[in-house]
Amino acid sequence: MPSGSGAAWPGELRRSLSWIRQDTSFGAAEDLDYGLRMLQAAKAGRLGATVRIYRPAPSVAFGQRDTHLPGFAEAAERCRALGFEPLVRKAGGRAAAYHRGCLVIDHVQPEADAIAASRHRFAYFGELLASALRDAGVTAGMGEIPGEYCPGEYSVHGVPGYDGGARVKLVGTAQRVVSGAWLFSSVIVVEDSGPLREVLVQAYDALGLEWDPATAGAADDLVPGIRVEAVERAVLARYRADWEPEESGFRVLLDRTGRPGD
């Protein structure tokens, strides 16, 4: 059993945690929006500390700043041509691409002073996910790498097992905070980086943004044969160091009105 992520938990710790696996997609746009509905439910006291995990439909989540660039419409069209739905997310920076070879982790938690520890949560969850990847056999660390897409100080990167290999971004994180609750969302790229790299090349070219396509990778580029299910198990094991997650099906989450499900 892992002994923790190595980072101190920032803020109020709630031992009880619902661990919800969403096996069926609502569609790319609604899957993304669902995290925000969870956040509002937590703010209103209708949802306790909850982690929802799912494998996303092919999509490119653009940041708010991307929408103001003259090439945004062209970027969106190029994504569609490659089979990726263009979306605009509320949290996060520049464009990031997802598909079924990725694992999305939405952690929602009610907290009286949700803003106070917002920066520390980036460090905590970044180290937790890097530790989980190491448990799964991937040499991983936290920190921005030069030229990465959707750059972030707390990105998690992987290191090839040979000298001279380039580091690749494996996890991007974003956070949204409201009065009384927060949502911390992470995406782990586990399998099949090729289509993600291709769509990011097209999107960033249309937006006129510079980046290094070599930074777009997946865990299975570094550890051949690793699968999303193995990474999910490693993340859950790391969570058990600080919480008591109760695993259950998606039916217990919110219905489409934002109320608790059946």
Short mmCIF file of C-alpha atoms in Angstrom, two decimals:
data_model
loop_
_atom_site.label_atom_id
_atom_site.label_comp_id
_atom_site.label_asym_id
_atom_site.label_seq_id
_atom_site.Cartn_x
_atom_site.Cartn_y
_atom_site.Cartn_z
CA MET A 1 0.00 0.00 0.00
CA PRO A 2 1.48 3.39 -0.92
CA SER A 3 2.26 5.59 2.05
CA GLY A 4 1.02 8.81 0.44
CA SER A 5 1.86 11.17 -2.38
CA GLY A 6 4.78 12.79 -0.61
CA ALA A 7 3.03 16.18 -0.48
CA ALA A 8 1.11 17.52 2.51
CA TRP A 9 -2.65 17.77 2.03
CA PRO A 10 -3.61 21.46 1.73
CA GLY A 11 -6.74 22.34 3.62
CA GLU A 12 -9.54 20.44 5.26
CA LEU A 13 -9.28 16.68 4.83
CA ARG A 14 -12.48 14.72 4.41
CA ARG A 15 -11.79 11.05 5.03
CA SER A 16 -14.97 9.88 3.34
CA LEU A 17 -14.80 10.02 -0.45
CA SER A 18 -17.07 8.68 -3.19
CA TRP A 19 -15.09 7.08 -6.04
CA ILE A 20 -17.33 7.03 -9.10
CA ARG A 21 -16.48 5.39 -12.41
CA GLN A 22 -18.39 6.73 -15.40
CA ASP A 23 -18.32 3.92 -17.94
CA THR A 24 -20.58 5.50 -20.58
CA SER A 25 -19.91 8.88 -22.16
CA PHE A 26 -22.64 11.51 -22.45
CA GLY A 27 -20.64 12.97 -25.35
CA ALA A 28 -17.56 15.16 -25.24
CA ALA A 29 -19.29 18.45 -24.42
CA GLU A 30 -21.60 17.10 -21.71
CA ASP A 31 -18.82 15.05 -20.10
CA LEU A 32 -16.79 18.25 -19.74
CA ASP A 33 -19.76 20.22 -18.43
CA TYR A 34 -20.69 17.53 -15.92
CA GLY A 35 -17.71 18.40 -13.73
CA LEU A 36 -19.03 21.95 -13.40
CA ARG A 37 -22.47 20.64 -12.40
CA MET A 38 -20.78 18.53 -9.74
CA LEU A 39 -19.00 21.66 -8.50
CA GLN A 40 -22.26 23.58 -8.19
CA ALA A 41 -23.88 20.65 -6.38
CA ALA A 42 -20.98 20.58 -3.90
CA LYS A 43 -21.30 24.31 -3.36
CA ALA A 44 -25.04 23.89 -2.65
CA GLY A 45 -24.42 21.06 -0.17
CA ARG A 46 -25.93 18.35 -2.40
CA LEU A 47 -22.67 16.51 -3.08
CA GLY A 48 -19.85 15.53 -0.75
CA ALA A 49 -16.23 14.87 -1.60
CA THR A 50 -16.33 12.93 -4.85
CA VAL A 51 -13.94 11.68 -7.50
CA ARG A 52 -15.42 10.91 -10.89
CA ILE A 53 -13.24 9.14 -13.43
CA TYR A 54 -13.90 8.49 -17.09
CA ARG A 55 -12.28 7.92 -20.46
CA PRO A 56 -13.09 10.92 -22.66
CA ALA A 57 -14.44 11.00 -26.19
CA PRO A 58 -12.00 12.47 -28.77
CA SER A 59 -11.96 16.21 -28.11
CA VAL A 60 -9.71 19.25 -27.95
CA ALA A 61 -10.37 21.49 -24.97
CA PHE A 62 -9.35 25.05 -25.80
CA GLY A 63 -8.68 27.66 -23.16
CA GLN A 64 -10.55 30.94 -22.94
CA ARG A 65 -7.55 32.83 -24.33
CA ASP A 66 -7.49 30.62 -27.41
CA THR A 67 -10.96 31.78 -28.43
CA HIS A 68 -9.69 35.36 -28.84
CA LEU A 69 -6.99 34.43 -31.36
CA PRO A 70 -7.76 35.07 -35.05
CA GLY A 71 -7.07 31.44 -35.96
CA PHE A 72 -9.52 29.90 -33.48
CA ALA A 73 -12.27 29.11 -36.00
CA GLU A 74 -9.72 27.46 -38.30
CA ALA A 75 -8.26 25.50 -35.39
CA ALA A 76 -11.71 24.21 -34.44
CA GLU A 77 -12.40 23.14 -38.02
CA ARG A 78 -9.10 21.27 -38.26
CA CYS A 79 -9.94 19.41 -35.06
CA ARG A 80 -13.30 18.35 -36.44
CA ALA A 81 -11.65 17.14 -39.65
CA LEU A 82 -9.50 14.80 -37.56
CA GLY A 83 -12.45 13.48 -35.57
CA PHE A 84 -11.91 15.57 -32.42
CA GLU A 85 -14.71 17.76 -31.08
CA PRO A 86 -13.53 21.31 -30.24
CA LEU A 87 -14.64 22.50 -26.80
CA VAL A 88 -13.91 25.54 -24.63
CA ARG A 89 -13.26 24.83 -20.97
CA LYS A 90 -13.76 27.15 -18.01
CA ALA A 91 -10.50 26.17 -16.27
CA GLY A 92 -7.01 25.67 -17.64
CA GLY A 93 -4.72 27.37 -20.14
CA ARG A 94 -4.10 26.50 -23.78
CA ALA A 95 -5.49 23.72 -25.97
CA ALA A 96 -5.15 20.10 -24.83
CA ALA A 97 -6.33 16.97 -26.66
CA TYR A 98 -8.01 13.88 -25.22
CA HIS A 99 -9.34 10.54 -26.42
CA ARG A 100 -10.22 7.10 -25.03
CA GLY A 101 -6.58 6.38 -24.27
CA CYS A 102 -6.70 9.05 -21.55
CA LEU A 103 -8.08 9.03 -18.01
CA VAL A 104 -9.91 12.09 -16.68
CA ILE A 105 -10.08 12.53 -12.91
CA ASP A 106 -12.51 15.14 -11.57
CA HIS A 107 -12.16 15.66 -7.81
CA VAL A 108 -14.92 17.84 -6.36
CA GLN A 109 -14.95 18.82 -2.72
CA PRO A 110 -17.00 21.20 -0.58
CA GLU A 111 -14.76 23.37 1.59
CA ALA A 112 -15.58 26.50 3.55
CA ASP A 113 -12.48 28.40 2.43
CA ALA A 114 -11.93 26.88 -0.98
CA ILE A 115 -9.65 29.65 -2.23
CA ALA A 116 -7.05 29.56 0.55
CA ALA A 117 -5.20 26.40 -0.53
CA SER A 118 -5.82 26.58 -4.27
CA ARG A 119 -2.14 26.84 -5.23
CA HIS A 120 -1.09 24.08 -2.84
CA ARG A 121 -3.61 21.72 -4.38
CA PHE A 122 -1.70 21.87 -7.66
CA ALA A 123 1.44 20.62 -5.90
CA TYR A 124 -0.44 17.98 -3.94
CA PHE A 125 -2.30 16.43 -6.85
CA GLY A 126 0.67 16.78 -9.20
CA GLU A 127 2.82 14.74 -6.84
CA LEU A 128 0.02 12.24 -6.17
CA LEU A 129 -0.36 11.54 -9.89
CA ALA A 130 3.38 11.42 -10.51
CA SER A 131 3.66 8.91 -7.66
CA ALA A 132 0.83 6.82 -9.13
CA LEU A 133 2.57 6.73 -12.51
CA ARG A 134 5.81 5.65 -10.84
CA ASP A 135 3.89 2.89 -9.06
CA ALA A 136 2.63 1.78 -12.48
CA GLY A 137 6.19 1.60 -13.80
CA VAL A 138 6.58 5.01 -15.46
CA THR A 139 9.50 7.25 -14.53
CA ALA A 140 7.58 10.46 -13.83
CA GLY A 141 8.20 13.84 -12.26
CA MET A 142 6.43 17.15 -11.81
CA GLY A 143 7.27 20.42 -13.53
CA GLU A 144 6.87 22.24 -16.82
CA ILE A 145 9.04 21.05 -19.69
CA PRO A 146 10.25 23.43 -22.42
CA GLY A 147 7.90 23.72 -25.36
CA GLU A 148 5.06 21.67 -23.88
CA TYR A 149 1.47 22.13 -25.04
CA CYS A 150 -0.83 23.84 -22.55
CA PRO A 151 2.19 24.68 -20.36
CA GLY A 152 1.86 24.55 -16.59
CA GLU A 153 4.18 24.71 -13.60
CA TYR A 154 2.63 21.56 -12.14
CA SER A 155 2.44 19.41 -15.26
CA VAL A 156 3.54 15.81 -14.80
CA HIS A 157 6.06 14.53 -17.31
CA GLY A 158 7.57 11.18 -18.15
CA VAL A 159 11.23 10.41 -18.71
CA PRO A 160 12.41 7.79 -21.24
CA GLY A 161 14.45 4.92 -19.88
CA TYR A 162 17.49 5.75 -21.97
CA ASP A 163 20.01 8.59 -22.04
CA GLY A 164 19.22 11.54 -24.26
CA GLY A 165 15.50 10.88 -24.57
CA ALA A 166 13.14 13.84 -24.43
CA ARG A 167 10.67 14.24 -21.59
CA VAL A 168 7.00 14.08 -22.57
CA LYS A 169 3.97 15.60 -20.91
CA LEU A 170 1.72 12.93 -19.38
CA VAL A 171 -0.64 14.84 -17.08
CA GLY A 172 -2.26 18.23 -17.31
CA THR A 173 -4.19 19.70 -14.37
CA ALA A 174 -6.68 22.53 -13.96
CA GLN A 175 -8.73 23.91 -11.11
CA ARG A 176 -11.93 25.87 -10.67
CA VAL A 177 -12.84 27.39 -7.31
CA VAL A 178 -16.17 28.83 -6.20
CA SER A 179 -17.36 30.00 -2.83
CA GLY A 180 -17.64 26.87 -0.71
CA ALA A 181 -16.24 24.25 -3.11
CA TRP A 182 -13.55 23.40 -5.63
CA LEU A 183 -13.05 21.19 -8.66
CA PHE A 184 -9.61 19.83 -9.49
CA SER A 185 -9.47 18.15 -12.88
CA SER A 186 -6.58 16.05 -14.21
CA VAL A 187 -6.05 14.26 -17.50
CA ILE A 188 -3.53 11.41 -17.75
CA VAL A 189 -2.43 10.44 -21.25
CA VAL A 190 -1.85 6.69 -21.10
CA GLU A 191 -2.22 5.18 -24.57
CA ASP A 192 -1.89 6.07 -28.26
CA SER A 193 -0.26 9.50 -28.42
CA GLY A 194 -0.12 9.67 -32.23
CA PRO A 195 -3.62 11.05 -32.92
CA LEU A 196 -3.29 13.50 -30.02
CA ARG A 197 0.00 14.83 -31.34
CA GLU A 198 -1.44 15.18 -34.84
CA VAL A 199 -4.49 17.18 -33.77
CA LEU A 200 -2.41 19.39 -31.48
CA VAL A 201 -0.02 20.16 -34.35
CA GLN A 202 -2.98 21.29 -36.44
CA ALA A 203 -4.66 23.27 -33.66
CA TYR A 204 -1.54 25.12 -32.54
CA ASP A 205 -0.55 25.87 -36.13
CA ALA A 206 -3.94 27.47 -36.80
CA LEU A 207 -3.74 29.44 -33.54
CA GLY A 208 -0.24 30.66 -34.39
CA LEU A 209 1.21 29.32 -31.14
CA GLU A 210 4.69 27.83 -30.89
CA TRP A 211 5.34 24.55 -29.12
CA ASP A 212 7.42 21.39 -29.47
CA PRO A 213 5.39 18.40 -30.76
CA ALA A 214 7.98 16.06 -29.25
CA THR A 215 6.58 16.95 -25.81
CA ALA A 216 3.22 15.31 -26.64
CA GLY A 217 3.43 11.70 -25.54
CA ALA A 218 1.72 8.94 -23.61
CA ALA A 219 2.72 6.57 -20.85
CA ASP A 220 2.84 3.66 -23.29
CA ASP A 221 5.51 5.49 -25.32
CA LEU A 222 7.73 5.01 -22.26
CA VAL A 223 6.38 1.72 -20.92
CA PRO A 224 5.02 -0.35 -23.83
CA GLY A 225 1.88 -2.26 -22.95
CA ILE A 226 0.75 -0.09 -20.05
CA ARG A 227 -3.02 0.40 -20.06
CA VAL A 228 -5.51 2.91 -18.68
CA GLU A 229 -6.88 0.35 -16.22
CA ALA A 230 -3.45 -0.14 -14.62
CA VAL A 231 -2.97 3.60 -14.17
CA GLU A 232 -6.46 3.93 -12.70
CA ARG A 233 -5.66 1.24 -10.12
CA ALA A 234 -2.44 3.02 -9.20
CA VAL A 235 -4.23 6.36 -8.74
CA LEU A 236 -6.88 4.74 -6.53
CA ALA A 237 -4.17 3.13 -4.41
CA ARG A 238 -2.52 6.52 -3.88
CA TYR A 239 -5.84 8.08 -2.92
CA ARG A 240 -6.30 5.44 -0.24
CA ALA A 241 -3.36 6.92 1.65
CA ASP A 242 -5.36 10.08 2.49
CA TRP A 243 -9.00 9.08 2.02
CA GLU A 244 -11.34 6.16 2.48
CA PRO A 245 -12.76 5.95 -1.05
CA GLU A 246 -16.03 4.12 -1.49
CA GLU A 247 -16.30 2.76 -5.02
CA SER A 248 -19.68 2.83 -6.68
CA GLY A 249 -21.39 3.12 -10.03
CA PHE A 250 -22.27 6.31 -11.83
CA ARG A 251 -25.98 5.96 -10.98
CA VAL A 252 -25.36 7.51 -7.55
CA LEU A 253 -24.11 10.77 -9.03
CA LEU A 254 -26.18 13.72 -10.18
CA ASP A 255 -29.04 13.52 -12.60
CA ARG A 256 -29.30 16.02 -15.43
CA THR A 257 -30.95 18.61 -13.17
CA GLY A 258 -27.98 18.61 -10.83
CA ARG A 259 -29.78 16.64 -8.13
CA PRO A 260 -28.48 13.38 -6.64
CA GLY A 261 -29.18 10.42 -8.89
CA ASP A 262 -31.04 7.23 -8.06
#
